Amino acid sequence: MDGLVQLPWDNDTDIERPVAAKTRKLADKLFAEIINGVYRYGTRLPPERQLSESHGLSRSTIREALGHLERHGIIKRRAGSGSVVCYRPDEPASDNAPVVHPNMLNLSEIGETTSPLELGVVRSIVEPEIARLAVLNMTSRDIQRLNAIQQEIDRVSVDGERFSALDDELRMQIARGTHNPLLITIYEMVNYVSKNADWAAQRRNALTPDRISEYRLQNRSLCEAIGRRDIEAAVEYLKISLADFHQDLMRGA
């Protein structure tokens, strides 16, 4: 394996049980094959019987290695469907927008002509589906990053500018957790307008400590729902947050 690629479990400090050397070795090998494109995102690994024969290992060792991969968000196992790869190599995140080629769309112009209400409508359309897909597709690493952003948000009590920036980052991380490139690009556009529209700065500055506290609690509930893979709760918390966002727009906040 490329030495630059870190194994997901190298820095795992929360190990439920010891992993046997041969189990770890097989997990390392399978992960290397996934990284190198032998098994791509969305494809199935060979069945346990075939892996047992090709690697000369017992079925129990194969199951332990697959369980190890699943715990770290590399694969998903479904009864009757086998083991499906759900891992994609990290793509470098960029804070520079727009991300869409300038010859295709002028996001600055879109930001200038999009009203707060129009932004709210688009968010109400795409964000519930983003939350649903994030619950299904987020890896343990994705959730760790999400929780790290939420911890930063919890430290903000009065700074509307800082809170809004972190809130945008949190929602962008949820979008990345869908692992759907087109949906991620669409939300990058939404996020760009949300951050750069002329009226956006005024709204950020108008956030009161009480409103920040309410949004902070909503975000925490949303992150917790995603962490426990509760689709209905995640979508519901997101809809509540969006409803409050619409109310703030109507009040001119």
CSV table of N, CA and C in Angstrom, one decimal, residues 151-243:
chain,number,residue,atom,x,y,z
A,151,GLN,N,-18.4,20.6,18.4
A,151,GLN,CA,-17.7,21.0,19.6
A,151,GLN,C,-17.3,22.4,19.5
A,152,GLU,N,-16.8,22.8,18.3
A,152,GLU,CA,-16.5,24.2,18.1
A,152,GLU,C,-17.7,25.2,18.2
A,153,ILE,N,-18.8,24.7,17.7
A,153,ILE,CA,-20.0,25.5,17.8
A,153,ILE,C,-20.5,25.7,19.2
A,154,ASP,N,-20.3,24.6,20.0
A,154,ASP,CA,-20.7,24.7,21.4
A,154,ASP,C,-20.0,25.8,22.2
A,155,ARG,N,-18.8,26.2,21.7
A,155,ARG,CA,-18.0,27.2,22.4
A,155,ARG,C,-18.4,28.6,22.0
A,156,VAL,N,-19.4,28.8,21.1
A,156,VAL,CA,-19.8,30.1,20.6
A,156,VAL,C,-21.1,30.5,21.3
A,157,SER,N,-21.1,31.6,21.9
A,157,SER,CA,-22.4,32.0,22.6
A,157,SER,C,-22.9,33.4,22.1
A,158,VAL,N,-22.0,34.3,21.6
A,158,VAL,CA,-22.4,35.6,21.3
A,158,VAL,C,-22.0,36.1,19.9
A,159,ASP,N,-21.0,35.4,19.3
A,159,ASP,CA,-20.4,35.9,18.1
A,159,ASP,C,-21.2,35.3,16.9
A,160,GLY,N,-22.1,36.1,16.3
A,160,GLY,CA,-23.0,35.6,15.2
A,160,GLY,C,-22.2,35.3,14.0
A,161,GLU,N,-21.1,36.1,13.7
A,161,GLU,CA,-20.3,35.8,12.5
A,161,GLU,C,-19.6,34.4,12.7
A,162,ARG,N,-19.0,34.2,13.8
A,162,ARG,CA,-18.3,32.9,14.1
A,162,ARG,C,-19.3,31.7,14.0
A,163,PHE,N,-20.4,31.9,14.7
A,163,PHE,CA,-21.4,30.9,14.7
A,163,PHE,C,-21.9,30.5,13.3
A,164,SER,N,-22.2,31.5,12.5
A,164,SER,CA,-22.7,31.3,11.1
A,164,SER,C,-21.6,30.5,10.3
A,165,ALA,N,-20.4,30.9,10.4
A,165,ALA,CA,-19.3,30.3,9.7
A,165,ALA,C,-19.2,28.8,10.0
A,166,LEU,N,-19.3,28.5,11.3
A,166,LEU,CA,-19.2,27.1,11.8
A,166,LEU,C,-20.5,26.3,11.4
A,167,ASP,N,-21.6,27.0,11.4
A,167,ASP,CA,-22.9,26.4,11.0
A,167,ASP,C,-22.8,26.0,9.6
A,168,ASP,N,-22.3,26.9,8.7
A,168,ASP,CA,-22.1,26.6,7.3
A,168,ASP,C,-21.2,25.4,7.1
A,169,GLU,N,-20.1,25.4,7.9
A,169,GLU,CA,-19.1,24.3,7.8
A,169,GLU,C,-19.8,22.9,8.3
A,170,LEU,N,-20.6,23.0,9.3
A,170,LEU,CA,-21.3,21.8,9.8
A,170,LEU,C,-22.2,21.2,8.7
A,171,ARG,N,-23.0,22.0,8.1
A,171,ARG,CA,-23.9,21.6,7.1
A,171,ARG,C,-23.2,21.1,5.8
A,172,MET,N,-22.0,21.7,5.5
A,172,MET,CA,-21.2,21.3,4.4
A,172,MET,C,-20.6,19.9,4.7
A,173,GLN,N,-20.2,19.7,5.9
A,173,GLN,CA,-19.7,18.4,6.3
A,173,GLN,C,-20.8,17.3,6.2
A,174,ILE,N,-22.0,17.6,6.6
A,174,ILE,CA,-23.1,16.7,6.4
A,174,ILE,C,-23.3,16.4,4.9
A,175,ALA,N,-23.3,17.4,4.1
A,175,ALA,CA,-23.4,17.2,2.6
A,175,ALA,C,-22.3,16.3,2.1
A,176,ARG,N,-21.0,16.5,2.6
A,176,ARG,CA,-19.9,15.6,2.1
A,176,ARG,C,-20.2,14.2,2.6
A,177,GLY,N,-20.9,14.0,3.7
A,177,GLY,CA,-21.1,12.7,4.2
A,177,GLY,C,-22.1,11.9,3.4
A,178,THR,N,-22.8,12.5,2.4
A,178,THR,CA,-23.6,11.8,1.5
A,178,THR,C,-22.8,11.0,0.5
A,179,HIS,N,-21.5,11.4,0.3
A,179,HIS,CA,-20.6,10.8,-0.7
A,179,HIS,C,-21.3,10.7,-2.1
A,180,ASN,N,-22.1,11.8,-2.4
A,180,ASN,CA,-22.7,11.9,-3.7
A,180,ASN,C,-22.1,13.2,-4.3
A,181,PRO,N,-21.2,13.0,-5.3
A,181,PRO,CA,-20.5,14.2,-5.8
A,181,PRO,C,-21.4,15.3,-6.3
A,182,LEU,N,-22.5,14.9,-7.0
A,182,LEU,CA,-23.3,16.0,-7.6
A,182,LEU,C,-24.1,16.7,-6.5
A,183,LEU,N,-24.6,16.0,-5.5
A,183,LEU,CA,-25.3,16.6,-4.4
A,183,LEU,C,-24.3,17.5,-3.6
A,184,ILE,N,-23.1,17.1,-3.4
A,184,ILE,CA,-22.1,17.9,-2.7
A,184,ILE,C,-21.9,19.2,-3.5
A,185,THR,N,-21.7,19.1,-4.8
A,185,THR,CA,-21.5,20.3,-5.6
A,185,THR,C,-22.7,21.3,-5.5
A,186,ILE,N,-23.9,20.7,-5.5
A,186,ILE,CA,-25.1,21.5,-5.4
A,186,ILE,C,-25.1,22.3,-4.1
A,187,TYR,N,-24.7,21.5,-3.0
A,187,TYR,CA,-24.8,22.2,-1.7
A,187,TYR,C,-23.6,23.2,-1.5
A,188,GLU,N,-22.5,23.0,-2.2
A,188,GLU,CA,-21.4,23.9,-2.2
A,188,GLU,C,-21.9,25.3,-2.8
A,189,MET,N,-22.8,25.2,-3.8
A,189,MET,CA,-23.4,26.4,-4.4
A,189,MET,C,-24.3,27.1,-3.4
A,190,VAL,N,-25.1,26.3,-2.7
A,190,VAL,CA,-26.0,26.8,-1.7
A,190,VAL,C,-25.2,27.5,-0.6
A,191,ASN,N,-24.1,26.8,-0.2
A,191,ASN,CA,-23.3,27.3,0.9
A,191,ASN,C,-22.6,28.6,0.5
A,192,TYR,N,-22.2,28.7,-0.8
A,192,TYR,CA,-21.5,29.9,-1.3
A,192,TYR,C,-22.5,31.1,-1.2
A,193,VAL,N,-23.7,30.9,-1.7
A,193,VAL,CA,-24.7,32.0,-1.7
A,193,VAL,C,-25.0,32.4,-0.2
A,194,SER,N,-25.1,31.4,0.7
A,194,SER,CA,-25.4,31.6,2.1
A,194,SER,C,-24.4,32.5,2.7
A,195,LYS,N,-23.1,32.3,2.3
A,195,LYS,CA,-22.0,33.0,3.0
A,195,LYS,C,-21.7,34.4,2.3
A,196,ASN,N,-22.0,34.5,1.0
A,196,ASN,CA,-21.5,35.7,0.3
A,196,ASN,C,-22.6,36.6,-0.2
A,197,ALA,N,-23.9,36.3,-0.1
A,197,ALA,CA,-24.9,37.2,-0.5
A,197,ALA,C,-24.8,38.5,0.3
A,198,ASP,N,-25.2,39.6,-0.3
A,198,ASP,CA,-25.1,40.9,0.4
A,198,ASP,C,-25.9,40.9,1.7
A,199,TRP,N,-27.1,40.3,1.7
A,199,TRP,CA,-27.9,40.3,2.9
A,199,TRP,C,-27.4,39.3,4.0
A,200,ALA,N,-26.5,38.4,3.6
A,200,ALA,CA,-26.1,37.4,4.6
A,200,ALA,C,-25.3,38.0,5.7
A,201,ALA,N,-24.5,38.9,5.5
A,201,ALA,CA,-23.7,39.5,6.6
A,201,ALA,C,-24.6,40.2,7.6
A,202,GLN,N,-25.6,40.9,7.1
A,202,GLN,CA,-26.6,41.6,8.0
A,202,GLN,C,-27.3,40.6,8.9
A,203,ARG,N,-27.7,39.4,8.3
A,203,ARG,CA,-28.4,38.4,9.1
A,203,ARG,C,-27.5,37.8,10.1
A,204,ARG,N,-26.2,37.6,9.8
A,204,ARG,CA,-25.3,37.0,10.7
A,204,ARG,C,-25.1,37.9,11.9
A,205,ASN,N,-24.9,39.2,11.6
A,205,ASN,CA,-24.7,40.2,12.7
A,205,ASN,C,-25.9,40.3,13.6
A,206,ALA,N,-27.1,40.0,13.1
A,206,ALA,CA,-28.4,40.2,13.8
A,206,ALA,C,-28.7,39.0,14.7
A,207,LEU,N,-27.9,37.9,14.7
A,207,LEU,CA,-28.1,36.8,15.5
A,207,LEU,C,-27.9,37.1,17.0
A,208,THR,N,-28.9,36.9,17.8
A,208,THR,CA,-28.8,37.2,19.3
A,208,THR,C,-28.2,36.0,20.0
A,209,PRO,N,-27.7,36.2,21.2
A,209,PRO,CA,-27.2,35.1,22.0
A,209,PRO,C,-28.3,34.0,22.2
A,210,ASP,N,-29.5,34.4,22.4
A,210,ASP,CA,-30.6,33.5,22.6
A,210,ASP,C,-30.8,32.6,21.4
A,211,ARG,N,-30.8,33.3,20.2
A,211,ARG,CA,-31.0,32.6,18.9
A,211,ARG,C,-29.8,31.6,18.7
A,212,ILE,N,-28.6,32.1,19.0
A,212,ILE,CA,-27.5,31.2,18.8
A,212,ILE,C,-27.6,30.0,19.7
A,213,SER,N,-28.1,30.2,20.9
A,213,SER,CA,-28.2,29.1,21.8
A,213,SER,C,-29.3,28.1,21.3
A,214,GLU,N,-30.4,28.6,20.7
A,214,GLU,CA,-31.4,27.7,20.2
A,214,GLU,C,-30.8,26.9,19.0
A,215,TYR,N,-30.2,27.6,18.1
A,215,TYR,CA,-29.6,26.9,16.9
A,215,TYR,C,-28.5,25.9,17.3
A,216,ARG,N,-27.8,26.2,18.3
A,216,ARG,CA,-26.7,25.3,18.8
A,216,ARG,C,-27.3,24.0,19.3
A,217,LEU,N,-28.4,24.1,20.1
A,217,LEU,CA,-29.1,22.9,20.6
A,217,LEU,C,-29.6,22.1,19.4
A,218,GLN,N,-30.2,22.7,18.4
A,218,GLN,CA,-30.7,22.0,17.3
A,218,GLN,C,-29.6,21.3,16.5
A,219,ASN,N,-28.5,21.9,16.4
A,219,ASN,CA,-27.4,21.3,15.7
A,219,ASN,C,-26.9,20.1,16.5
A,220,ARG,N,-26.8,20.2,17.8
A,220,ARG,CA,-26.3,19.1,18.6
A,220,ARG,C,-27.3,17.9,18.5
A,221,SER,N,-28.6,18.2,18.5
A,221,SER,CA,-29.6,17.1,18.4
A,221,SER,C,-29.4,16.5,17.0
A,222,LEU,N,-29.2,17.3,16.0
A,222,LEU,CA,-29.0,16.7,14.6
A,222,LEU,C,-27.8,15.8,14.5
A,223,CYS,N,-26.7,16.3,15.1
A,223,CYS,CA,-25.4,15.5,15.1
A,223,CYS,C,-25.6,14.2,15.8
A,224,GLU,N,-26.3,14.2,17.0
A,224,GLU,CA,-26.5,13.0,17.8
A,224,GLU,C,-27.4,12.0,17.0
A,225,ALA,N,-28.4,12.5,16.3
A,225,ALA,CA,-29.3,11.7,15.5
A,225,ALA,C,-28.5,11.0,14.4
A,226,ILE,N,-27.6,11.8,13.7
A,226,ILE,CA,-26.8,11.2,12.7
A,226,ILE,C,-25.9,10.1,13.3
A,227,GLY,N,-25.3,10.5,14.4
A,227,GLY,CA,-24.3,9.5,15.1
A,227,GLY,C,-25.0,8.2,15.4
A,228,ARG,N,-26.3,8.2,15.8
A,228,ARG,CA,-26.9,6.9,16.1
A,228,ARG,C,-27.7,6.3,14.9
A,229,ARG,N,-27.5,6.9,13.7
A,229,ARG,CA,-28.0,6.4,12.5
A,229,ARG,C,-29.6,6.4,12.5
A,230,ASP,N,-30.1,7.5,13.1
A,230,ASP,CA,-31.6,7.6,13.2
A,230,ASP,C,-32.1,8.6,12.1
A,231,ILE,N,-32.5,8.0,10.9
A,231,ILE,CA,-32.9,8.9,9.8
A,231,ILE,C,-34.0,9.8,10.1
A,232,GLU,N,-35.1,9.3,10.7
A,232,GLU,CA,-36.3,10.1,11.0
A,232,GLU,C,-36.0,11.2,11.9
A,233,ALA,N,-35.2,11.0,12.9
A,233,ALA,CA,-34.9,12.0,13.9
A,233,ALA,C,-34.0,13.1,13.2
A,234,ALA,N,-33.0,12.7,12.4
A,234,ALA,CA,-32.1,13.6,11.8
A,234,ALA,C,-32.9,14.5,10.8
A,235,VAL,N,-33.8,13.9,10.1
A,235,VAL,CA,-34.6,14.7,9.1
A,235,VAL,C,-35.5,15.7,9.9
A,236,GLU,N,-36.1,15.2,11.0
A,236,GLU,CA,-37.0,16.0,11.8
A,236,GLU,C,-36.3,17.2,12.4
A,237,TYR,N,-35.1,17.0,13.0
A,237,TYR,CA,-34.3,18.1,13.6
A,237,TYR,C,-33.9,19.1,12.6
A,238,LEU,N,-33.6,18.6,11.4
A,238,LEU,CA,-33.2,19.5,10.3
A,238,LEU,C,-34.4,20.4,9.9
A,239,LYS,N,-35.5,19.8,9.8
A,239,LYS,CA,-36.7,20.5,9.4
A,239,LYS,C,-37.1,21.6,10.4
A,240,ILE,N,-36.9,21.3,11.7
A,240,ILE,CA,-37.1,22.3,12.7
A,240,ILE,C,-36.2,23.4,12.6
A,241,SER,N,-34.9,23.1,12.3
A,241,SER,CA,-33.9,24.2,12.1
A,241,SER,C,-34.3,25.0,10.9
A,242,LEU,N,-34.7,24.4,9.8
A,242,LEU,CA,-35.1,25.2,8.6
A,242,LEU,C,-36.3,26.0,8.9
A,243,ALA,N,-37.3,25.5,9.7
A,243,ALA,CA,-38.4,26.3,10.0
A,243,ALA,C,-38.1,27.6,10.8
